[in-house]
mmCIF file of C-alpha atoms in Angstrom:
data_model
loop_
_atom_site.group_PDB
_atom_site.id
_atom_site.type_symbol
_atom_site.label_atom_id
_atom_site.label_comp_id
_atom_site.label_asym_id
_atom_site.label_seq_id
_atom_site.Cartn_x
_atom_site.Cartn_y
_atom_site.Cartn_z
ATOM 1 C CA UNK A 288 4.320 2.353 -1.128
ATOM 2 C CA UNK A 289 6.972 4.794 -2.476
ATOM 3 C CA UNK A 290 7.258 8.259 -1.463
ATOM 4 C CA UNK A 291 6.387 10.944 -3.986
ATOM 5 C CA UNK A 292 9.361 11.791 -6.255
ATOM 6 C CA UNK A 293 11.818 14.389 -5.259
ATOM 7 C CA UNK A 294 12.472 16.409 -8.273
ATOM 8 C CA UNK A 295 15.084 18.519 -6.948
ATOM 9 C CA UNK A 296 16.332 21.551 -5.527
ATOM 10 C CA UNK A 297 15.856 23.814 -8.952
ATOM 11 C CA UNK A 298 12.395 22.492 -9.099
ATOM 12 C CA UNK A 299 11.271 23.483 -5.748
ATOM 13 C CA UNK A 300 12.486 26.533 -6.193
ATOM 14 C CA UNK A 301 10.874 27.481 -9.654
ATOM 15 C CA UNK A 302 7.795 25.209 -9.041
ATOM 16 C CA UNK A 303 4.294 26.885 -7.565
ATOM 17 C CA UNK A 304 1.148 25.578 -6.962
ATOM 18 C CA UNK A 305 -1.411 26.377 -9.539
ATOM 19 C CA UNK A 306 -3.351 29.195 -8.637
ATOM 20 C CA UNK A 307 -6.982 28.391 -7.687
ATOM 21 C CA UNK A 308 -9.538 29.936 -9.954
ATOM 22 C CA UNK A 309 -7.124 29.961 -12.669
ATOM 23 C CA UNK A 310 -9.608 29.076 -15.830
ATOM 24 C CA UNK A 311 -6.448 28.082 -17.647
ATOM 25 C CA UNK A 312 -5.866 25.090 -15.481
ATOM 26 C CA UNK A 313 -9.436 23.715 -15.328
ATOM 27 C CA UNK A 314 -9.664 22.702 -18.914
ATOM 28 C CA UNK A 315 -7.468 20.311 -20.839
ATOM 29 C CA UNK A 316 -5.248 22.517 -23.150
ATOM 30 C CA UNK A 317 -4.837 21.797 -26.541
ATOM 31 C CA UNK A 318 -2.333 20.207 -28.324
ATOM 32 C CA UNK A 319 0.253 22.716 -30.044
ATOM 33 C CA UNK A 320 1.471 20.758 -33.342
ATOM 34 C CA UNK A 321 4.360 23.357 -33.948
ATOM 35 C CA UNK A 322 5.365 23.431 -30.476
ATOM 36 C CA UNK A 323 4.842 19.519 -30.529
ATOM 37 C CA UNK A 324 7.570 19.224 -33.837
ATOM 38 C CA UNK A 325 9.806 21.500 -32.365
ATOM 39 C CA UNK A 326 9.957 19.630 -29.143
ATOM 40 C CA UNK A 327 10.297 16.339 -31.145
ATOM 41 C CA UNK A 328 13.247 17.307 -33.080
ATOM 42 C CA UNK A 329 14.940 19.105 -29.966
ATOM 43 C CA UNK A 330 14.368 15.917 -27.995
ATOM 44 C CA UNK A 331 15.860 13.774 -30.701
ATOM 45 C CA UNK A 332 18.773 16.142 -30.721
ATOM 46 C CA UNK A 333 19.106 15.896 -27.087
ATOM 47 C CA UNK A 334 18.149 12.380 -25.933
ATOM 48 C CA UNK A 335 18.954 10.515 -29.468
ATOM 49 C CA UNK A 336 16.755 8.798 -31.546
ATOM 50 C CA UNK A 337 13.624 6.944 -29.796
ATOM 51 C CA UNK A 338 14.268 3.069 -29.829
ATOM 52 C CA UNK A 339 13.220 1.312 -32.650
ATOM 53 C CA UNK A 340 10.908 -1.772 -32.226
ATOM 54 C CA UNK A 341 13.621 -4.444 -32.495
ATOM 55 C CA UNK A 342 15.862 -2.484 -29.962
ATOM 56 C CA UNK A 343 12.721 -2.468 -27.729
ATOM 57 C CA UNK A 344 11.822 -6.150 -27.959
ATOM 58 C CA UNK A 345 15.459 -6.935 -26.782
ATOM 59 C CA UNK A 346 15.186 -4.619 -24.006
ATOM 60 C CA UNK A 347 12.382 -6.181 -23.017
ATOM 61 C CA UNK A 348 13.361 -9.666 -23.589
ATOM 62 C CA UNK A 349 16.480 -8.805 -21.135
ATOM 63 C CA UNK A 350 14.301 -7.287 -18.499
ATOM 64 C CA UNK A 351 12.229 -10.467 -18.264
ATOM 65 C CA UNK A 352 15.511 -12.813 -18.718
ATOM 66 C CA UNK A 353 16.981 -10.939 -15.723
ATOM 67 C CA UNK A 354 13.888 -11.360 -13.944
ATOM 68 C CA UNK A 355 13.569 -15.198 -13.955
ATOM 69 C CA UNK A 356 15.895 -15.607 -11.209
ATOM 70 C CA UNK A 357 13.496 -13.106 -8.978
ATOM 71 C CA UNK A 358 10.567 -14.903 -10.055
ATOM 72 C CA UNK A 359 11.722 -17.932 -9.459
ATOM 73 C CA UNK A 360 12.458 -17.005 -6.008
ATOM 74 C CA UNK A 361 8.676 -15.781 -5.462
ATOM 75 C CA UNK A 362 7.404 -18.976 -6.809
ATOM 76 C CA UNK A 363 9.613 -21.104 -4.251
ATOM 77 C CA UNK A 364 8.213 -18.858 -1.566
ATOM 78 C CA UNK A 365 4.882 -19.810 -2.481
ATOM 79 C CA UNK A 366 5.649 -23.505 -2.367
ATOM 80 C CA UNK A 367 7.404 -23.571 0.804
ATOM 81 C CA UNK A 368 6.269 -20.565 2.895
ATOM 82 C CA UNK A 369 8.913 -19.037 5.696
ATOM 83 C CA UNK A 370 7.646 -19.399 9.058
ATOM 84 C CA UNK A 371 6.649 -15.893 9.219
ATOM 85 C CA UNK A 372 5.057 -15.722 5.946
ATOM 86 C CA UNK A 373 2.993 -19.036 7.071
ATOM 87 C CA UNK A 374 1.967 -17.438 10.331
ATOM 88 C CA UNK A 375 1.241 -13.967 8.751
ATOM 89 C CA UNK A 376 -0.939 -16.150 6.266
ATOM 90 C CA UNK A 377 -2.831 -17.519 9.163
ATOM 91 C CA UNK A 378 -2.912 -14.800 11.607
ATOM 92 C CA UNK A 379 -6.436 -13.472 10.241
ATOM 93 C CA UNK A 380 -7.701 -16.642 11.277
ATOM 94 C CA UNK A 381 -5.819 -17.599 14.277
ATOM 95 C CA UNK A 382 -6.017 -14.358 16.113
ATOM 96 C CA UNK A 383 -9.715 -14.482 16.552
ATOM 97 C CA UNK A 384 -9.689 -18.296 17.062
ATOM 98 C CA UNK A 385 -6.984 -17.781 19.916
ATOM 99 C CA UNK A 386 -9.008 -15.228 21.590
ATOM 100 C CA UNK A 387 -12.228 -17.143 21.498
ATOM 101 C CA UNK A 388 -10.335 -20.018 22.762
ATOM 102 C CA UNK A 389 -8.868 -18.170 25.652
ATOM 103 C CA UNK A 390 -12.122 -16.605 26.706
ATOM 104 C CA UNK A 391 -13.531 -20.149 26.635
ATOM 105 C CA UNK A 392 -10.349 -21.370 29.011
ATOM 106 C CA UNK A 393 -11.139 -18.534 31.541
ATOM 107 C CA UNK A 394 -14.971 -19.581 31.616
ATOM 108 C CA UNK A 395 -14.186 -23.188 32.218
ATOM 109 C CA UNK A 396 -11.754 -22.421 34.792
ATOM 110 C CA UNK A 397 -14.288 -20.162 36.892
ATOM 111 C CA UNK A 398 -17.095 -22.740 36.209
ATOM 112 C CA UNK A 399 -14.884 -25.534 37.685
ATOM 113 C CA UNK A 400 -13.631 -23.723 40.476
ATOM 114 C CA UNK A 401 -16.268 -24.421 43.127
ATOM 115 C CA UNK A 402 -16.581 -27.939 42.126
ATOM 116 C CA UNK A 403 -13.067 -28.957 42.588
ATOM 117 C CA UNK A 404 -13.085 -26.987 45.748
ATOM 118 C CA UNK A 405 -15.855 -29.078 47.035
ATOM 119 C CA UNK A 406 -14.453 -32.394 46.049
ATOM 120 C CA UNK A 407 -11.232 -31.544 47.588
ATOM 121 C CA UNK A 408 -12.861 -30.740 50.733
ATOM 122 C CA UNK A 409 -14.748 -33.975 50.619
ATOM 123 C CA UNK A 410 -11.919 -36.208 49.931
ATOM 124 C CA UNK A 411 -9.948 -34.384 52.843
ATOM 125 C CA UNK A 412 -12.540 -34.694 55.450
ATOM 126 C CA UNK A 413 -13.478 -38.141 54.766
ATOM 127 C CA UNK A 414 -12.605 -40.289 57.855
ATOM 128 C CA UNK A 415 -12.282 -37.400 60.153
ATOM 129 C CA UNK A 416 -14.717 -36.899 63.588
ATOM 130 C CA UNK A 417 -18.146 -35.311 63.005
ATOM 131 C CA UNK A 418 -17.024 -32.189 64.990
ATOM 132 C CA UNK A 419 -14.023 -31.495 62.835
ATOM 133 C CA UNK A 420 -16.047 -32.277 59.521
ATOM 134 C CA UNK A 421 -18.644 -29.887 60.781
ATOM 135 C CA UNK A 422 -16.416 -27.057 61.601
ATOM 136 C CA UNK A 423 -14.415 -27.342 58.320
ATOM 137 C CA UNK A 424 -17.605 -27.376 56.423
ATOM 138 C CA UNK A 425 -18.447 -23.872 58.092
ATOM 139 C CA UNK A 426 -21.840 -24.964 59.786
ATOM 140 C CA UNK A 427 -23.680 -22.959 62.055
ATOM 141 C CA UNK A 428 -23.315 -23.356 65.886
ATOM 142 C CA UNK A 429 -26.393 -24.928 66.264
ATOM 143 C CA UNK A 430 -25.877 -27.374 63.491
ATOM 144 C CA UNK A 431 -22.582 -27.966 65.041
ATOM 145 C CA UNK A 432 -24.093 -28.832 68.482
ATOM 146 C CA UNK A 433 -26.763 -31.384 66.683
ATOM 147 C CA UNK A 434 -23.827 -32.764 65.235
ATOM 148 C CA UNK A 435 -22.321 -33.541 68.347
ATOM 149 C CA UNK A 436 -25.220 -34.303 70.913
ATOM 150 C CA UNK A 437 -27.693 -35.157 68.373
ATOM 151 C CA UNK A 438 -30.700 -33.571 66.597
ATOM 152 C CA UNK A 439 -32.738 -31.357 68.939
ATOM 153 C CA UNK A 440 -36.270 -32.682 68.005
ATOM 154 C CA UNK A 441 -39.545 -31.833 69.621
ATOM 155 C CA UNK A 442 -39.729 -35.352 70.748
ATOM 156 C CA UNK A 443 -36.430 -35.073 72.474
ATOM 157 C CA UNK A 444 -37.661 -31.513 74.277
ATOM 158 C CA UNK A 445 -40.763 -32.827 75.349
ATOM 159 C CA UNK A 446 -39.224 -36.117 76.855
ATOM 160 C CA UNK A 447 -36.652 -33.952 78.713
ATOM 161 C CA UNK A 448 -38.974 -31.689 80.048
ATOM 162 C CA UNK A 449 -41.017 -34.507 81.161
ATOM 163 C CA UNK A 450 -38.013 -36.258 82.743
ATOM 164 C CA UNK A 451 -37.330 -33.234 84.657
ATOM 165 C CA UNK A 452 -40.916 -33.257 85.973
ATOM 166 C CA UNK A 453 -41.040 -36.987 87.103
ATOM 167 C CA UNK A 454 -37.765 -36.117 88.684
ATOM 168 C CA UNK A 455 -38.946 -33.648 90.596
ATOM 169 C CA UNK A 456 -42.096 -35.677 91.605
ATOM 170 C CA UNK A 457 -40.068 -38.449 92.771
ATOM 171 C CA UNK A 458 -37.758 -35.783 95.190
ATOM 172 C CA UNK A 459 -41.089 -34.807 96.553
ATOM 173 C CA UNK A 460 -42.293 -38.291 97.497
ATOM 174 C CA UNK A 461 -39.031 -39.162 99.337
ATOM 175 C CA UNK A 462 -39.249 -36.022 100.862
ATOM 176 C CA UNK A 463 -42.648 -36.423 102.163
ATOM 177 C CA UNK A 464 -42.017 -40.367 103.303
ATOM 178 C CA UNK A 465 -39.109 -38.984 105.229
ATOM 179 C CA UNK A 466 -40.967 -36.348 107.288
ATOM 180 C CA UNK A 467 -42.569 -37.735 110.253
ATOM 181 C CA UNK A 468 -46.091 -37.560 110.184
ATOM 182 C CA UNK A 469 -48.181 -36.320 113.181
ATOM 183 C CA UNK B 40 -30.396 7.738 -21.030
ATOM 184 C CA UNK B 41 -28.323 10.096 -23.155
ATOM 185 C CA UNK B 42 -25.872 8.969 -25.678
ATOM 186 C CA UNK B 43 -22.998 10.703 -23.752
ATOM 187 C CA UNK B 44 -24.000 8.796 -20.643
ATOM 188 C CA UNK B 45 -23.801 5.242 -22.325
ATOM 189 C CA UNK B 46 -20.683 6.044 -23.650
ATOM 190 C CA UNK B 47 -18.973 7.384 -20.314
ATOM 191 C CA UNK B 48 -20.649 4.216 -18.905
ATOM 192 C CA UNK B 49 -19.270 1.840 -21.168
ATOM 193 C CA UNK B 50 -15.636 3.662 -20.998
ATOM 194 C CA UNK B 51 -15.852 3.199 -17.321
ATOM 195 C CA UNK B 52 -16.745 -0.612 -17.533
ATOM 196 C CA UNK B 53 -13.534 -0.727 -19.847
ATOM 197 C CA UNK B 54 -11.592 0.783 -17.568
ATOM 198 C CA UNK B 55 -12.755 -1.190 -14.809
ATOM 199 C CA UNK B 56 -12.236 -4.750 -16.837
ATOM 200 C CA UNK B 57 -8.441 -3.244 -17.456
ATOM 201 C CA UNK B 58 -7.726 -2.459 -14.168
ATOM 202 C CA UNK B 59 -9.302 -6.005 -13.038
ATOM 203 C CA UNK B 60 -7.093 -7.831 -15.399
ATOM 204 C CA UNK B 61 -3.978 -5.786 -14.461
ATOM 205 C CA UNK B 62 -4.970 -6.545 -10.663
ATOM 206 C CA UNK B 63 -5.001 -10.466 -11.678
ATOM 207 C CA UNK B 64 -1.433 -9.970 -13.555
ATOM 208 C CA UNK B 65 -0.049 -8.460 -10.488
ATOM 209 C CA UNK B 66 -1.364 -11.213 -8.524
ATOM 210 C CA UNK B 67 0.272 -13.762 -10.799
ATOM 211 C CA UNK B 68 3.513 -11.920 -10.928
ATOM 212 C CA UNK B 69 3.576 -11.920 -6.987
ATOM 213 C CA UNK B 70 3.320 -16.090 -7.559
ATOM 214 C CA UNK B 71 6.534 -15.927 -9.810
ATOM 215 C CA UNK B 72 4.447 -16.196 -12.955
ATOM 216 C CA UNK B 73 7.213 -15.293 -15.724
ATOM 217 C CA UNK B 74 4.440 -14.878 -18.741
ATOM 218 C CA UNK B 75 2.543 -12.572 -16.207
ATOM 219 C CA UNK B 76 5.690 -10.322 -15.706
ATOM 220 C CA UNK B 77 6.349 -10.156 -19.685
ATOM 221 C CA UNK B 78 2.845 -9.195 -20.101
ATOM 222 C CA UNK B 79 3.212 -6.407 -17.293
ATOM 223 C CA UNK B 80 6.254 -5.218 -18.806
ATOM 224 C CA UNK B 81 4.808 -5.152 -22.281
ATOM 225 C CA UNK B 82 1.873 -2.945 -20.480
ATOM 226 C CA UNK B 83 4.147 -0.357 -19.344
ATOM 227 C CA UNK B 84 7.402 -0.446 -21.439
ATOM 228 C CA UNK B 85 6.520 2.318 -23.649
ATOM 229 C CA UNK B 86 5.343 4.801 -21.229
ATOM 230 C CA UNK B 87 8.300 3.772 -18.659
ATOM 231 C CA UNK B 88 10.679 4.438 -21.543
ATOM 232 C CA UNK B 89 9.025 7.984 -22.604
ATOM 233 C CA UNK B 90 9.153 9.330 -18.904
ATOM 234 C CA UNK B 91 12.939 7.549 -18.603
ATOM 235 C CA UNK B 92 14.375 9.061 -21.836
ATOM 236 C CA UNK B 93 13.173 12.476 -20.436
ATOM 237 C CA UNK B 94 14.419 12.016 -17.119
ATOM 238 C CA UNK B 95 18.032 10.696 -18.082
ATOM 239 C CA UNK B 96 18.290 12.799 -21.191
ATOM 240 C CA UNK B 97 20.185 9.968 -22.746
ATOM 241 C CA UNK B 98 18.892 6.676 -24.359
ATOM 242 C CA UNK B 99 21.169 3.979 -22.840
ATOM 243 C CA UNK B 100 20.864 5.574 -19.597
ATOM 244 C CA UNK B 101 16.902 5.443 -20.278
ATOM 245 C CA UNK B 102 17.395 1.842 -21.012
ATOM 246 C CA UNK B 103 19.151 1.118 -17.983
ATOM 247 C CA UNK B 104 16.716 2.887 -15.791
ATOM 248 C CA UNK B 105 13.681 1.009 -17.364
ATOM 249 C CA UNK B 106 15.303 -2.207 -16.751
ATOM 250 C CA UNK B 107 16.562 -1.311 -13.255
ATOM 251 C CA UNK B 108 12.814 -0.055 -12.626
ATOM 252 C CA UNK B 109 11.283 -3.354 -13.591
ATOM 253 C CA UNK B 110 13.630 -5.444 -11.464
ATOM 254 C CA UNK B 111 13.066 -3.184 -8.642
ATOM 255 C CA UNK B 112 9.305 -3.284 -8.881
ATOM 256 C CA UNK B 113 9.494 -6.883 -9.088
ATOM 257 C CA UNK B 114 11.830 -6.999 -5.737
ATOM 258 C CA UNK B 115 9.439 -4.979 -4.042
ATOM 259 C CA UNK B 116 6.032 -6.759 -5.496
ATOM 260 C CA UNK B 117 5.093 -7.911 -2.140
ATOM 261 C CA UNK B 118 5.277 -4.673 -0.506
ATOM 262 C CA UNK B 119 2.670 -3.317 -3.358
ATOM 263 C CA UNK B 120 -0.690 -2.945 -2.193
ATOM 264 C CA UNK B 121 -3.029 -5.026 -4.758
ATOM 265 C CA UNK B 122 -6.135 -2.781 -4.192
ATOM 266 C CA UNK B 123 -4.376 0.110 -5.566
ATOM 267 C CA UNK B 124 -2.985 0.639 -9.318
ATOM 268 C CA UNK B 125 0.137 -0.546 -10.392
ATOM 269 C CA UNK B 126 0.895 2.314 -12.739
ATOM 270 C CA UNK B 127 1.637 5.266 -10.170
ATOM 271 C CA UNK B 128 3.408 2.782 -7.966
ATOM 272 C CA UNK B 129 5.559 1.731 -10.396
ATOM 273 C CA UNK B 130 6.110 5.026 -11.961
ATOM 274 C CA UNK B 131 7.036 6.677 -8.627
ATOM 275 C CA UNK B 132 9.588 3.779 -8.209
ATOM 276 C CA UNK B 133 10.952 4.511 -11.708
ATOM 277 C CA UNK B 134 11.302 8.434 -11.056
ATOM 278 C CA UNK B 135 12.961 7.934 -7.728
ATOM 279 C CA UNK B 136 15.345 5.548 -9.281
ATOM 280 C CA UNK B 137 16.081 7.855 -12.073
ATOM 281 C CA UNK B 138 16.277 11.158 -9.767
ATOM 282 C CA UNK B 139 18.925 8.848 -7.732
ATOM 283 C CA UNK B 140 20.782 7.513 -10.592
ATOM 284 C CA UNK B 141 21.149 11.297 -12.016
ATOM 285 C CA UNK B 142 22.513 12.333 -9.114
ATOM 286 C CA UNK B 143 25.137 9.427 -8.491
ATOM 287 C CA UNK B 144 26.063 8.738 -12.114
ATOM 288 C CA UNK B 145 28.089 11.006 -14.428
ATOM 289 C CA UNK B 146 25.571 11.667 -17.588
ATOM 290 C CA UNK B 147 26.602 10.033 -20.900
ATOM 291 C CA UNK B 148 26.352 12.124 -23.606
ATOM 292 C CA UNK B 149 24.593 11.407 -26.743
ATOM 293 C CA UNK B 150 25.994 12.781 -29.677
ATOM 294 C CA UNK B 151 23.436 15.487 -31.018
ATOM 295 C CA UNK B 152 21.449 14.068 -34.363
ATOM 296 C CA UNK B 153 21.754 16.267 -37.271
ATOM 297 C CA UNK B 154 18.506 17.962 -37.556
ATOM 298 C CA UNK B 155 16.884 17.956 -41.129
ATOM 299 C CA UNK B 156 16.456 21.107 -42.569
ATOM 300 C CA UNK B 157 13.131 22.340 -42.815
ATOM 301 C CA UNK B 158 13.129 23.694 -46.169
ATOM 302 C CA UNK B 159 15.779 23.489 -48.811
ATOM 303 C CA UNK B 160 14.004 26.675 -50.373
ATOM 304 C CA UNK B 161 15.384 28.572 -47.243
ATOM 305 C CA UNK B 162 18.140 31.043 -47.990
ATOM 306 C CA UNK B 163 21.527 30.834 -45.998
ATOM 307 C CA UNK B 164 20.652 33.595 -43.707
ATOM 308 C CA UNK B 165 17.324 32.005 -43.007
ATOM 309 C CA UNK B 166 19.004 28.573 -42.459
ATOM 310 C CA UNK B 167 21.536 30.134 -40.143
ATOM 311 C CA UNK B 168 18.754 31.935 -38.138
ATOM 312 C CA UNK B 169 17.007 28.779 -37.899
ATOM 313 C CA UNK B 170 19.562 26.880 -36.740
ATOM 314 C CA UNK B 171 20.267 29.114 -34.047
ATOM 315 C CA UNK B 172 16.630 29.176 -33.060
ATOM 316 C CA UNK B 173 16.798 25.267 -32.852
ATOM 317 C CA UNK B 174 19.870 25.384 -30.616
ATOM 318 C CA UNK B 175 18.275 28.032 -28.425
ATOM 319 C CA UNK B 176 15.023 25.992 -28.102
ATOM 320 C CA UNK B 177 17.144 22.722 -27.103
ATOM 321 C CA UNK B 178 19.006 24.738 -24.847
ATOM 322 C CA UNK B 179 15.749 26.051 -23.416
ATOM 323 C CA UNK B 180 14.224 22.554 -23.072
ATOM 324 C CA UNK B 181 17.236 21.421 -21.359
ATOM 325 C CA UNK B 182 17.079 24.454 -18.944
ATOM 326 C CA UNK B 183 13.380 23.379 -17.856
ATOM 327 C CA UNK B 184 12.965 22.272 -14.653
ATOM 328 C CA UNK B 185 12.733 18.252 -14.563
ATOM 329 C CA UNK B 186 9.504 17.790 -13.885
ATOM 330 C CA UNK B 187 8.458 20.203 -16.567
ATOM 331 C CA UNK B 188 10.525 19.050 -19.046
ATOM 332 C CA UNK B 189 8.977 15.389 -18.518
ATOM 333 C CA UNK B 190 5.571 16.938 -18.608
ATOM 334 C CA UNK B 191 5.623 18.832 -21.517
ATOM 335 C CA UNK B 192 7.376 15.953 -23.730
ATOM 336 C CA UNK B 193 4.548 13.522 -22.455
ATOM 337 C CA UNK B 194 1.839 15.781 -23.225
ATOM 338 C CA UNK B 195 3.018 17.070 -26.448
ATOM 339 C CA UNK B 196 5.285 14.940 -28.339
ATOM 340 C CA UNK B 197 3.340 11.628 -26.906
ATOM 341 C CA UNK B 198 0.235 13.010 -26.754
ATOM 342 C CA UNK B 199 -0.688 11.675 -23.112
ATOM 343 C CA UNK B 200 -3.623 13.836 -21.525
ATOM 344 C CA UNK B 201 -2.948 15.817 -18.375
ATOM 345 C CA UNK B 202 -5.189 13.305 -16.207
ATOM 346 C CA UNK B 203 -2.951 10.626 -17.424
ATOM 347 C CA UNK B 204 0.269 12.269 -16.787
ATOM 348 C CA UNK B 205 -1.146 13.065 -13.406
ATOM 349 C CA UNK B 206 -1.625 9.517 -12.325
ATOM 350 C CA UNK B 207 1.780 8.717 -13.716
ATOM 351 C CA UNK B 208 3.863 11.112 -11.596
ATOM 352 C CA UNK B 209 1.600 11.340 -8.885
ATOM 353 C CA UNK B 210 0.474 14.933 -8.978
ATOM 354 C CA UNK B 211 -2.862 16.555 -9.772
ATOM 355 C CA UNK B 212 -4.195 17.017 -13.103
ATOM 356 C CA UNK B 213 -4.057 20.786 -12.344
ATOM 357 C CA UNK B 214 -0.462 20.757 -11.607
ATOM 358 C CA UNK B 215 0.153 19.085 -14.835
ATOM 359 C CA UNK B 216 -1.548 21.768 -16.770
ATOM 360 C CA UNK B 217 0.039 24.394 -14.620
ATOM 361 C CA UNK B 218 3.603 23.064 -15.978
ATOM 362 C CA UNK B 219 2.366 22.465 -19.633
ATOM 363 C CA UNK B 220 1.548 26.121 -19.609
ATOM 364 C CA UNK B 221 4.656 27.380 -18.003
ATOM 365 C CA UNK B 222 6.875 25.315 -20.296
ATOM 366 C CA UNK B 223 4.759 26.311 -23.367
ATOM 367 C CA UNK B 224 5.332 30.141 -22.241
ATOM 368 C CA UNK B 225 8.940 29.527 -22.117
ATOM 369 C CA UNK B 226 9.349 27.382 -25.347
ATOM 370 C CA UNK B 227 7.162 29.366 -27.102
ATOM 371 C CA UNK B 228 9.141 32.643 -26.472
ATOM 372 C CA UNK B 229 12.330 31.084 -27.789
ATOM 373 C CA UNK B 230 10.043 29.658 -31.252
ATOM 374 C CA UNK B 231 8.821 33.361 -31.781
ATOM 375 C CA UNK B 232 11.197 34.766 -33.996
ATOM 376 C CA UNK B 233 10.797 31.391 -36.193
ATOM 377 C CA UNK B 234 7.221 31.991 -36.533
ATOM 378 C CA UNK B 235 7.302 35.884 -36.968
ATOM 379 C CA UNK B 236 9.839 35.121 -39.917
ATOM 380 C CA UNK B 237 7.299 32.866 -41.650
#
């Protein structure tokens, strides 16, 4: 947009804002035929006669003729836009699309991170001893113990208890048989 | 609905249609359409000429200004906001261009045209007085501030309303009326002896 015309120092000195509430400024002034006639004469004397229709047509044709290269440039630009014009034309759609794609990419990365870590760990631990697998996979101490010595089931515990009792009995029997009877 | 409301509504719809047509025209010009540019020049040529003549105080310079203003507008058409009216944008460009041209270019003088005698029945003394008053009037007109001289000419000679002139010059209608009032005050003061004589 063009800035407001700067009418010159002389105008600024004489120019005053219209006073508010001045009734003369509220209504459209009526035209003054005698002033109009005097002005018309004075303008003709000062600026020369107004151009006639033929002269006006000639000037108009000159303007349009001289504008042809500019118009051709505008038409050419439309046919093969420069890269920044092409970008500017698509920027309205491209910016939201790019932002949406970025958000989707971040979400995808976050979602796949756990899966990727698990797969890598599994592949790395393949063929490793159970104790290493258990230690690396962050299992609890009881689970680690199970992985080394086997699961601590109820049956195992009972058998161990009973095994202890039988051993104690056998010891007693041996002690009894070796002791001389009265 | 009253008759006044109907006529106001119809004039508003005519104005809207004209603005829409102009918007399409400007859009076609941006695409390099020669016919559209020609139509835009036809639409603004007379008003532009009227402003330029008063700004440059010389017919040849005024024609050059109109020519340059249309080409400059075309050169900058891509910076023009199509949602706005073309007229005020174009006139601002023309006026700024004119003010700069006046500053940089030495003024070509137009030979003053002989002014027709108002009455052949006037006595030599009366004719001398009138001639003197006309000279003083022309001097007073030339001495008016640029903007005031343009405004009073557009208003009194070309018959534009204060609203139309305000839109052309990018000022408020009140400012236009104030300038009309001031210019009239100055010029009527010069014309007073001639009117007293009648």
